[in-house]
């Protein structure tokens, strides 16, 4: 968007946050000026179902109106648009779009889809901001913004309640600014009111070429790993973008390396709990069959022995689950 002097300016701000993000957003939004000249789009990780109270919180703490994203809504300067539960948010042709689609990094809404779409549509006019949160959602999207010439800002991890997302972004993106929330507000006001700097066109073109190749080979989006998707059980492929490793399945579930490790551990634990349930149910069945065949001593003894074997396996699996989950040991009777 050109300014009064004809120079192009940053005209879109996208912000991603997770755990601890509400506090950071409150601090940031409270310090924004009432004449802020660009739209701000916020994605905070939210559970599916229900409604988000974040728009009303941000509407109260700062001078800018905050409202939930509506599909097809045109972006307007000086407004804060907040993602809604269970829908990704994307920017296209100056409008906001909400849709379902595969979860990314275990979330919907996720930060990366918003940042990618902003980078593709607004390119060097975009400012991307990562606030407090665990793990690594937003890192890949922030890299896209930087590669397209946009400005990248990350909350100082020392000021974040959960420094995982800021630390990941700092490690893999080398952001333009690392600031506390109130300093981020001042930086946004400054950079949306002055001409933007130049961008690395070569890096931007290389990114576009990589994405075009990736779309053309969508049936196998990366190197085979022999691993399976925690969400759908499909094959997982490894992708590399500079130093950032991501894992993606054929239908589109995508994970940063930290998130993938966590989601895979959840899958392992859930599978072990299911195995424990099946062992215990089968032991109960064997006990019932032993009772039903009480008159047939040999059959009853066989069912009883099988029940005891299953109960022993279940006890061993229970011990393993306690070690994995950190559950307390049962108190021995005196």
Short mmCIF file of C-alpha atoms in Angstrom, two decimals:
data_model
loop_
_atom_site.label_atom_id
_atom_site.label_comp_id
_atom_site.label_asym_id
_atom_site.label_seq_id
_atom_site.Cartn_x
_atom_site.Cartn_y
_atom_site.Cartn_z
CA UNK A 1 0.00 0.00 0.00
CA UNK A 2 1.64 3.30 -1.04
CA UNK A 3 2.02 6.07 1.49
CA UNK A 4 1.64 9.80 0.97
CA UNK A 5 5.16 9.96 -0.47
CA UNK A 6 4.44 7.16 -2.95
CA UNK A 7 6.64 4.64 -1.17
CA UNK A 8 5.27 1.15 -0.46
CA UNK A 9 4.60 0.43 3.21
CA UNK A 10 3.92 -2.59 5.34
CA UNK A 11 0.14 -2.92 5.14
CA UNK A 12 -0.67 -6.23 6.87
CA UNK A 13 0.28 -7.54 10.32
CA UNK A 14 -0.17 -11.22 11.18
CA UNK A 15 0.36 -12.48 14.72
CA UNK A 16 0.62 -16.05 15.98
CA UNK A 17 0.44 -17.13 19.62
CA UNK A 18 -0.28 -20.14 21.79
CA UNK A 19 0.22 -20.87 25.50
CA UNK A 20 0.81 -17.59 27.32
CA UNK A 21 -0.25 -15.71 24.21
CA UNK A 22 -3.31 -14.02 25.70
CA UNK A 23 -1.15 -12.15 28.20
CA UNK A 24 1.32 -11.11 25.50
CA UNK A 25 -1.49 -10.00 23.18
CA UNK A 26 -3.07 -7.92 25.95
CA UNK A 27 0.21 -6.08 26.52
CA UNK A 28 0.81 -5.56 22.81
CA UNK A 29 -2.70 -4.42 21.87
CA UNK A 30 -2.93 -2.03 24.84
CA UNK A 31 0.08 -0.12 23.48
CA UNK A 32 -1.12 0.27 19.87
CA UNK A 33 -2.16 3.77 18.70
CA UNK A 34 -5.79 4.47 17.86
CA UNK A 35 -4.83 5.53 14.31
CA UNK A 36 -2.96 2.29 13.51
CA UNK A 37 -2.92 2.21 9.68
CA UNK A 38 -2.98 -1.54 8.91
CA UNK A 39 -5.22 -4.54 9.61
CA UNK A 40 -3.99 -7.07 12.19
CA UNK A 41 -4.89 -10.77 11.92
CA UNK A 42 -4.36 -12.92 15.02
CA UNK A 43 -4.30 -16.70 15.35
CA UNK A 44 -4.22 -18.14 18.86
CA UNK A 45 -4.28 -21.92 19.29
CA UNK A 46 -7.82 -22.79 20.39
CA UNK A 47 -9.64 -26.02 21.25
CA UNK A 48 -12.36 -27.13 18.84
CA UNK A 49 -15.94 -26.27 19.78
CA UNK A 50 -17.36 -23.33 21.65
CA UNK A 51 -16.50 -19.71 20.98
CA UNK A 52 -13.40 -17.64 21.65
CA UNK A 53 -13.55 -14.76 24.12
CA UNK A 54 -10.28 -13.34 22.80
CA UNK A 55 -11.97 -10.73 20.55
CA UNK A 56 -13.82 -9.23 23.52
CA UNK A 57 -10.65 -9.28 25.66
CA UNK A 58 -8.59 -7.44 23.03
CA UNK A 59 -11.48 -5.08 22.27
CA UNK A 60 -11.50 -3.95 25.90
CA UNK A 61 -7.76 -3.54 26.51
CA UNK A 62 -6.81 -1.42 23.49
CA UNK A 63 -8.08 1.39 21.25
CA UNK A 64 -8.61 -0.79 18.15
CA UNK A 65 -11.83 -2.76 17.56
CA UNK A 66 -11.31 -6.54 17.71
CA UNK A 67 -13.72 -9.00 16.15
CA UNK A 68 -13.84 -12.67 15.15
CA UNK A 69 -12.85 -13.52 11.58
CA UNK A 70 -15.73 -13.96 9.13
CA UNK A 71 -15.29 -15.79 5.86
CA UNK A 72 -14.96 -13.43 2.90
CA UNK A 73 -14.57 -10.31 5.02
CA UNK A 74 -12.50 -7.51 3.47
CA UNK A 75 -9.46 -6.39 5.43
CA UNK A 76 -9.77 -2.87 6.85
CA UNK A 77 -7.03 -0.79 8.47
CA UNK A 78 -7.12 -0.26 12.21
CA UNK A 79 -8.99 -3.49 12.99
CA UNK A 80 -7.94 -6.67 14.76
CA UNK A 81 -9.30 -9.90 13.26
CA UNK A 82 -9.15 -12.93 15.55
CA UNK A 83 -9.22 -16.56 14.34
CA UNK A 84 -12.13 -18.74 15.43
CA UNK A 85 -11.98 -22.29 16.82
CA UNK A 86 -11.52 -25.28 14.48
CA UNK A 87 -10.88 -23.18 11.35
CA UNK A 88 -7.67 -22.17 9.61
CA UNK A 89 -7.44 -18.49 8.65
CA UNK A 90 -5.96 -17.41 5.32
CA UNK A 91 -5.59 -14.13 3.44
CA UNK A 92 -6.40 -13.89 -0.25
CA UNK A 93 -7.10 -10.89 -2.52
CA UNK A 94 -7.47 -8.54 0.44
CA UNK A 95 -10.04 -10.76 2.15
CA UNK A 96 -10.06 -13.25 4.99
CA UNK A 97 -11.05 -16.85 4.45
CA UNK A 98 -11.82 -19.47 7.08
CA UNK A 99 -11.88 -23.17 6.30
CA UNK A 100 -11.34 -26.60 7.76
CA UNK A 101 -8.58 -28.72 6.31
CA UNK A 102 -5.88 -30.86 7.90
CA UNK A 103 -4.51 -29.80 11.27
CA UNK A 104 -0.99 -28.41 11.22
CA UNK A 105 1.27 -28.92 14.23
CA UNK A 106 -1.75 -30.50 15.89
CA UNK A 107 -3.83 -27.32 15.70
CA UNK A 108 -6.71 -25.79 13.75
CA UNK A 109 -6.41 -22.83 13.60
CA UNK A 110 -2.65 -23.09 13.12
CA UNK A 111 -0.24 -20.22 12.66
CA UNK A 112 1.66 -21.46 9.61
CA UNK A 113 -1.33 -21.39 7.17
CA UNK A 114 -2.06 -17.74 8.01
CA UNK A 115 1.59 -16.71 7.71
CA UNK A 116 2.08 -18.59 4.43
CA UNK A 117 -0.98 -17.02 2.84
CA UNK A 118 0.06 -13.53 4.01
CA UNK A 119 3.55 -14.05 2.57
CA UNK A 120 2.17 -15.21 -0.78
CA UNK A 121 -0.41 -12.44 -1.17
CA UNK A 122 1.19 -9.42 0.53
CA UNK A 123 4.81 -10.47 0.13
CA UNK A 124 7.20 -7.70 1.29
CA UNK A 125 4.31 -5.65 2.68
CA UNK A 126 3.74 -8.20 5.49
CA UNK A 127 4.85 -8.03 9.10
CA UNK A 128 4.83 -11.38 10.91
CA UNK A 129 4.92 -11.63 14.71
CA UNK A 130 5.46 -14.71 16.89
CA UNK A 131 4.45 -14.48 20.55
CA UNK A 132 4.52 -16.85 23.53
CA UNK A 133 3.80 -20.53 22.91
CA UNK A 134 5.17 -24.04 23.21
CA UNK A 135 6.90 -26.09 20.50
CA UNK A 136 7.37 -24.73 16.95
CA UNK A 137 4.19 -23.69 15.14
CA UNK A 138 4.75 -20.49 13.17
CA UNK A 139 8.46 -21.03 12.47
CA UNK A 140 7.95 -22.22 8.89
CA UNK A 141 5.37 -19.51 8.19
CA UNK A 142 7.65 -16.80 9.56
CA UNK A 143 10.44 -18.08 7.28
CA UNK A 144 8.07 -17.66 4.33
CA UNK A 145 7.36 -14.05 5.32
CA UNK A 146 11.07 -13.30 5.64
CA UNK A 147 11.88 -15.02 2.33
CA UNK A 148 9.24 -12.89 0.57
CA UNK A 149 10.82 -9.70 1.94
CA UNK A 150 8.45 -9.09 4.85
CA UNK A 151 9.44 -7.93 8.33
CA UNK A 152 9.75 -10.58 11.06
CA UNK A 153 9.37 -9.87 14.79
CA UNK A 154 9.57 -12.35 17.67
CA UNK A 155 8.76 -11.89 21.33
CA UNK A 156 11.83 -11.95 23.53
CA UNK A 157 11.76 -15.47 25.06
CA UNK A 158 12.72 -14.01 28.45
CA UNK A 159 9.40 -12.13 28.50
CA UNK A 160 7.30 -15.10 27.27
CA UNK A 161 5.42 -17.38 29.64
CA UNK A 162 6.20 -20.23 27.22
CA UNK A 163 9.39 -19.54 25.22
CA UNK A 164 9.24 -22.55 22.86
CA UNK A 165 7.72 -20.85 19.80
CA UNK A 166 9.81 -17.66 20.10
CA UNK A 167 13.00 -19.70 20.63
CA UNK A 168 12.27 -21.88 17.58
CA UNK A 169 11.61 -18.81 15.43
CA UNK A 170 14.82 -17.12 16.59
CA UNK A 171 16.84 -20.27 15.91
CA UNK A 172 15.54 -20.95 12.40
CA UNK A 173 14.40 -17.57 11.06
CA UNK A 174 16.90 -15.00 12.41
CA UNK A 175 14.08 -12.45 12.83
CA UNK A 176 14.55 -8.74 12.20
CA UNK A 177 13.55 -7.82 15.75
CA UNK A 178 13.36 -9.63 19.11
CA UNK A 179 11.32 -7.50 21.49
CA UNK A 180 9.04 -7.45 24.53
CA UNK A 181 5.28 -7.11 23.73
CA UNK A 182 5.05 -3.37 24.42
CA UNK A 183 8.15 -2.81 22.24
CA UNK A 184 6.55 -4.89 19.49
CA UNK A 185 3.56 -2.51 19.52
CA UNK A 186 5.89 0.48 19.05
CA UNK A 187 7.73 -1.31 16.24
CA UNK A 188 4.48 -2.14 14.44
CA UNK A 189 3.35 1.48 14.64
CA UNK A 190 6.70 2.64 13.30
CA UNK A 191 7.04 0.16 10.43
CA UNK A 192 3.45 0.55 9.20
CA UNK A 193 4.03 4.29 8.98
CA UNK A 194 7.31 4.32 7.07
CA UNK A 195 8.47 2.98 3.71
CA UNK A 196 9.58 -0.63 3.79
CA UNK A 197 13.17 -1.67 3.15
CA UNK A 198 14.32 -3.77 0.23
CA UNK A 199 13.90 -7.53 0.11
CA UNK A 200 15.93 -10.44 -1.15
CA UNK A 201 14.25 -11.12 -4.48
CA UNK A 202 16.49 -14.08 -5.28
CA UNK A 203 15.53 -15.87 -2.05
CA UNK A 204 11.84 -15.09 -2.68
CA UNK A 205 11.99 -16.52 -6.20
CA UNK A 206 13.77 -19.64 -4.96
CA UNK A 207 11.05 -20.15 -2.35
CA UNK A 208 8.32 -19.81 -4.98
CA UNK A 209 10.12 -22.37 -7.17
CA UNK A 210 10.36 -24.84 -4.27
CA UNK A 211 6.66 -24.42 -3.48
CA UNK A 212 5.73 -24.92 -7.16
CA UNK A 213 7.74 -28.15 -7.29
CA UNK A 214 6.14 -29.28 -4.03
CA UNK A 215 2.63 -28.69 -5.43
CA UNK A 216 3.51 -30.59 -8.63
CA UNK A 217 4.69 -33.59 -6.57
CA UNK A 218 1.93 -33.49 -3.95
CA UNK A 219 1.43 -37.27 -4.07
CA UNK A 220 4.81 -37.68 -2.37
CA UNK A 221 5.55 -34.40 -0.54
CA UNK A 222 9.16 -35.08 0.51
CA UNK A 223 11.44 -37.97 1.43
CA UNK A 224 9.93 -41.23 2.64
CA UNK A 225 10.49 -41.89 6.34
CA UNK A 226 8.69 -45.17 7.06
CA UNK A 227 6.78 -43.28 9.77
CA UNK A 228 3.04 -42.75 10.03
CA UNK A 229 0.92 -39.67 10.62
CA UNK A 230 -0.28 -39.28 14.23
CA UNK A 231 -3.60 -37.86 12.97
CA UNK A 232 -4.60 -40.17 10.12
CA UNK A 233 -2.10 -43.04 10.10
CA UNK A 234 -0.94 -42.25 6.56
CA UNK A 235 2.66 -42.26 5.37
CA UNK A 236 4.80 -39.39 6.62
CA UNK A 237 7.31 -37.59 4.40
CA UNK A 238 10.17 -35.40 5.55
CA UNK A 239 10.65 -31.93 4.08
CA UNK A 240 13.54 -29.51 4.58
CA UNK A 241 13.45 -25.75 4.24
CA UNK A 242 16.91 -24.50 5.06
CA UNK A 243 17.56 -25.80 8.56
CA UNK A 244 13.89 -26.41 9.33
CA UNK A 245 12.68 -30.00 9.19
CA UNK A 246 8.96 -30.65 8.84
CA UNK A 247 6.92 -33.82 8.47
CA UNK A 248 3.87 -33.99 6.22
CA UNK A 249 1.45 -36.70 5.22
CA UNK A 250 -0.24 -37.03 1.85
CA UNK A 251 -3.53 -35.47 2.95
CA UNK A 252 -1.81 -32.41 4.44
CA UNK A 253 -1.27 -32.92 8.18
CA UNK A 254 1.99 -31.13 8.86
CA UNK A 255 4.29 -30.96 11.90
CA UNK A 256 7.46 -29.22 12.94
CA UNK A 257 10.07 -31.61 14.31
CA UNK A 258 9.35 -30.75 17.97
CA UNK A 259 5.60 -31.06 17.51
CA UNK A 260 5.95 -34.32 15.59
CA UNK A 261 7.94 -35.87 18.44
CA UNK A 262 5.25 -34.86 20.95
CA UNK A 263 2.35 -36.04 18.76
CA UNK A 264 4.08 -39.34 18.08
CA UNK A 265 4.58 -39.91 21.81
CA UNK A 266 0.84 -39.32 22.33
CA UNK A 267 0.08 -41.92 19.66
CA UNK A 268 2.39 -44.41 21.36
CA UNK A 269 0.77 -43.82 24.75
CA UNK A 270 -2.76 -44.11 23.33
CA UNK A 271 -1.83 -47.38 21.62
CA UNK A 272 -0.42 -48.76 24.87
CA UNK A 273 -3.58 -47.81 26.78
CA UNK A 274 -5.66 -49.54 24.09
CA UNK A 275 -3.46 -52.64 24.38
CA UNK A 276 -3.88 -52.62 28.16
CA UNK A 277 -7.66 -52.39 27.81
CA UNK A 278 -7.70 -55.36 25.41
CA UNK A 279 -5.51 -57.46 27.71
CA UNK A 280 -7.74 -56.75 30.70
CA UNK A 281 -10.93 -57.44 28.73
CA UNK A 282 -9.53 -60.73 27.46
CA UNK A 283 -8.52 -61.73 31.00
CA UNK A 284 -12.09 -61.03 32.17
CA UNK A 285 -13.41 -63.19 29.32
CA UNK A 286 -11.09 -66.07 30.29
CA UNK A 287 -12.27 -65.86 33.93
CA UNK A 288 -15.90 -66.01 32.81
CA UNK A 289 -15.26 -68.97 30.56
CA UNK A 290 -13.48 -70.75 33.44
CA UNK A 291 -16.58 -70.26 35.60
CA UNK A 292 -18.88 -71.46 32.84
CA UNK A 293 -16.78 -74.61 32.35
CA UNK A 294 -16.35 -75.28 36.06
CA UNK A 295 -17.73 -78.80 35.61
CA UNK A 296 -15.05 -79.52 33.01
CA UNK A 297 -11.91 -79.34 35.12
CA UNK A 298 -9.40 -79.46 32.27
CA UNK A 299 -11.10 -76.70 30.28
CA UNK A 300 -11.62 -74.55 33.37
CA UNK A 301 -7.96 -74.87 34.32
CA UNK A 302 -6.89 -73.90 30.80
CA UNK A 303 -9.04 -70.76 30.86
CA UNK A 304 -7.79 -69.87 34.35
CA UNK A 305 -4.15 -70.27 33.34
CA UNK A 306 -4.74 -68.07 30.28
CA UNK A 307 -6.42 -65.43 32.45
CA UNK A 308 -3.46 -65.39 34.83
CA UNK A 309 -1.03 -65.07 31.92
CA UNK A 310 -3.00 -62.13 30.49
CA UNK A 311 -3.21 -60.47 33.90
CA UNK A 312 0.57 -60.79 34.26
CA UNK A 313 1.08 -59.15 30.84
CA UNK A 314 -1.36 -56.40 31.83
CA UNK A 315 0.55 -55.75 35.06
CA UNK A 316 3.81 -55.41 33.13
CA UNK A 317 2.20 -53.04 30.63
CA UNK A 318 0.70 -51.00 33.48
CA UNK A 319 4.19 -50.63 34.97
CA UNK A 320 5.54 -49.50 31.59
CA UNK A 321 2.76 -46.91 31.27
CA UNK A 322 3.52 -45.60 34.75
CA UNK A 323 7.15 -45.12 33.72
CA UNK A 324 6.20 -43.42 30.46
CA UNK A 325 3.56 -41.09 31.93
CA UNK A 326 5.20 -40.47 35.27
CA UNK A 327 2.17 -41.79 37.16
CA UNK A 328 2.74 -42.41 40.88
CA UNK A 329 3.35 -45.95 42.06
CA UNK A 330 0.53 -47.59 44.08
CA UNK A 331 1.01 -47.52 47.84
CA UNK A 332 1.77 -50.99 49.19
CA UNK A 333 -0.50 -52.28 51.92
CA UNK A 334 1.16 -52.75 55.31
#
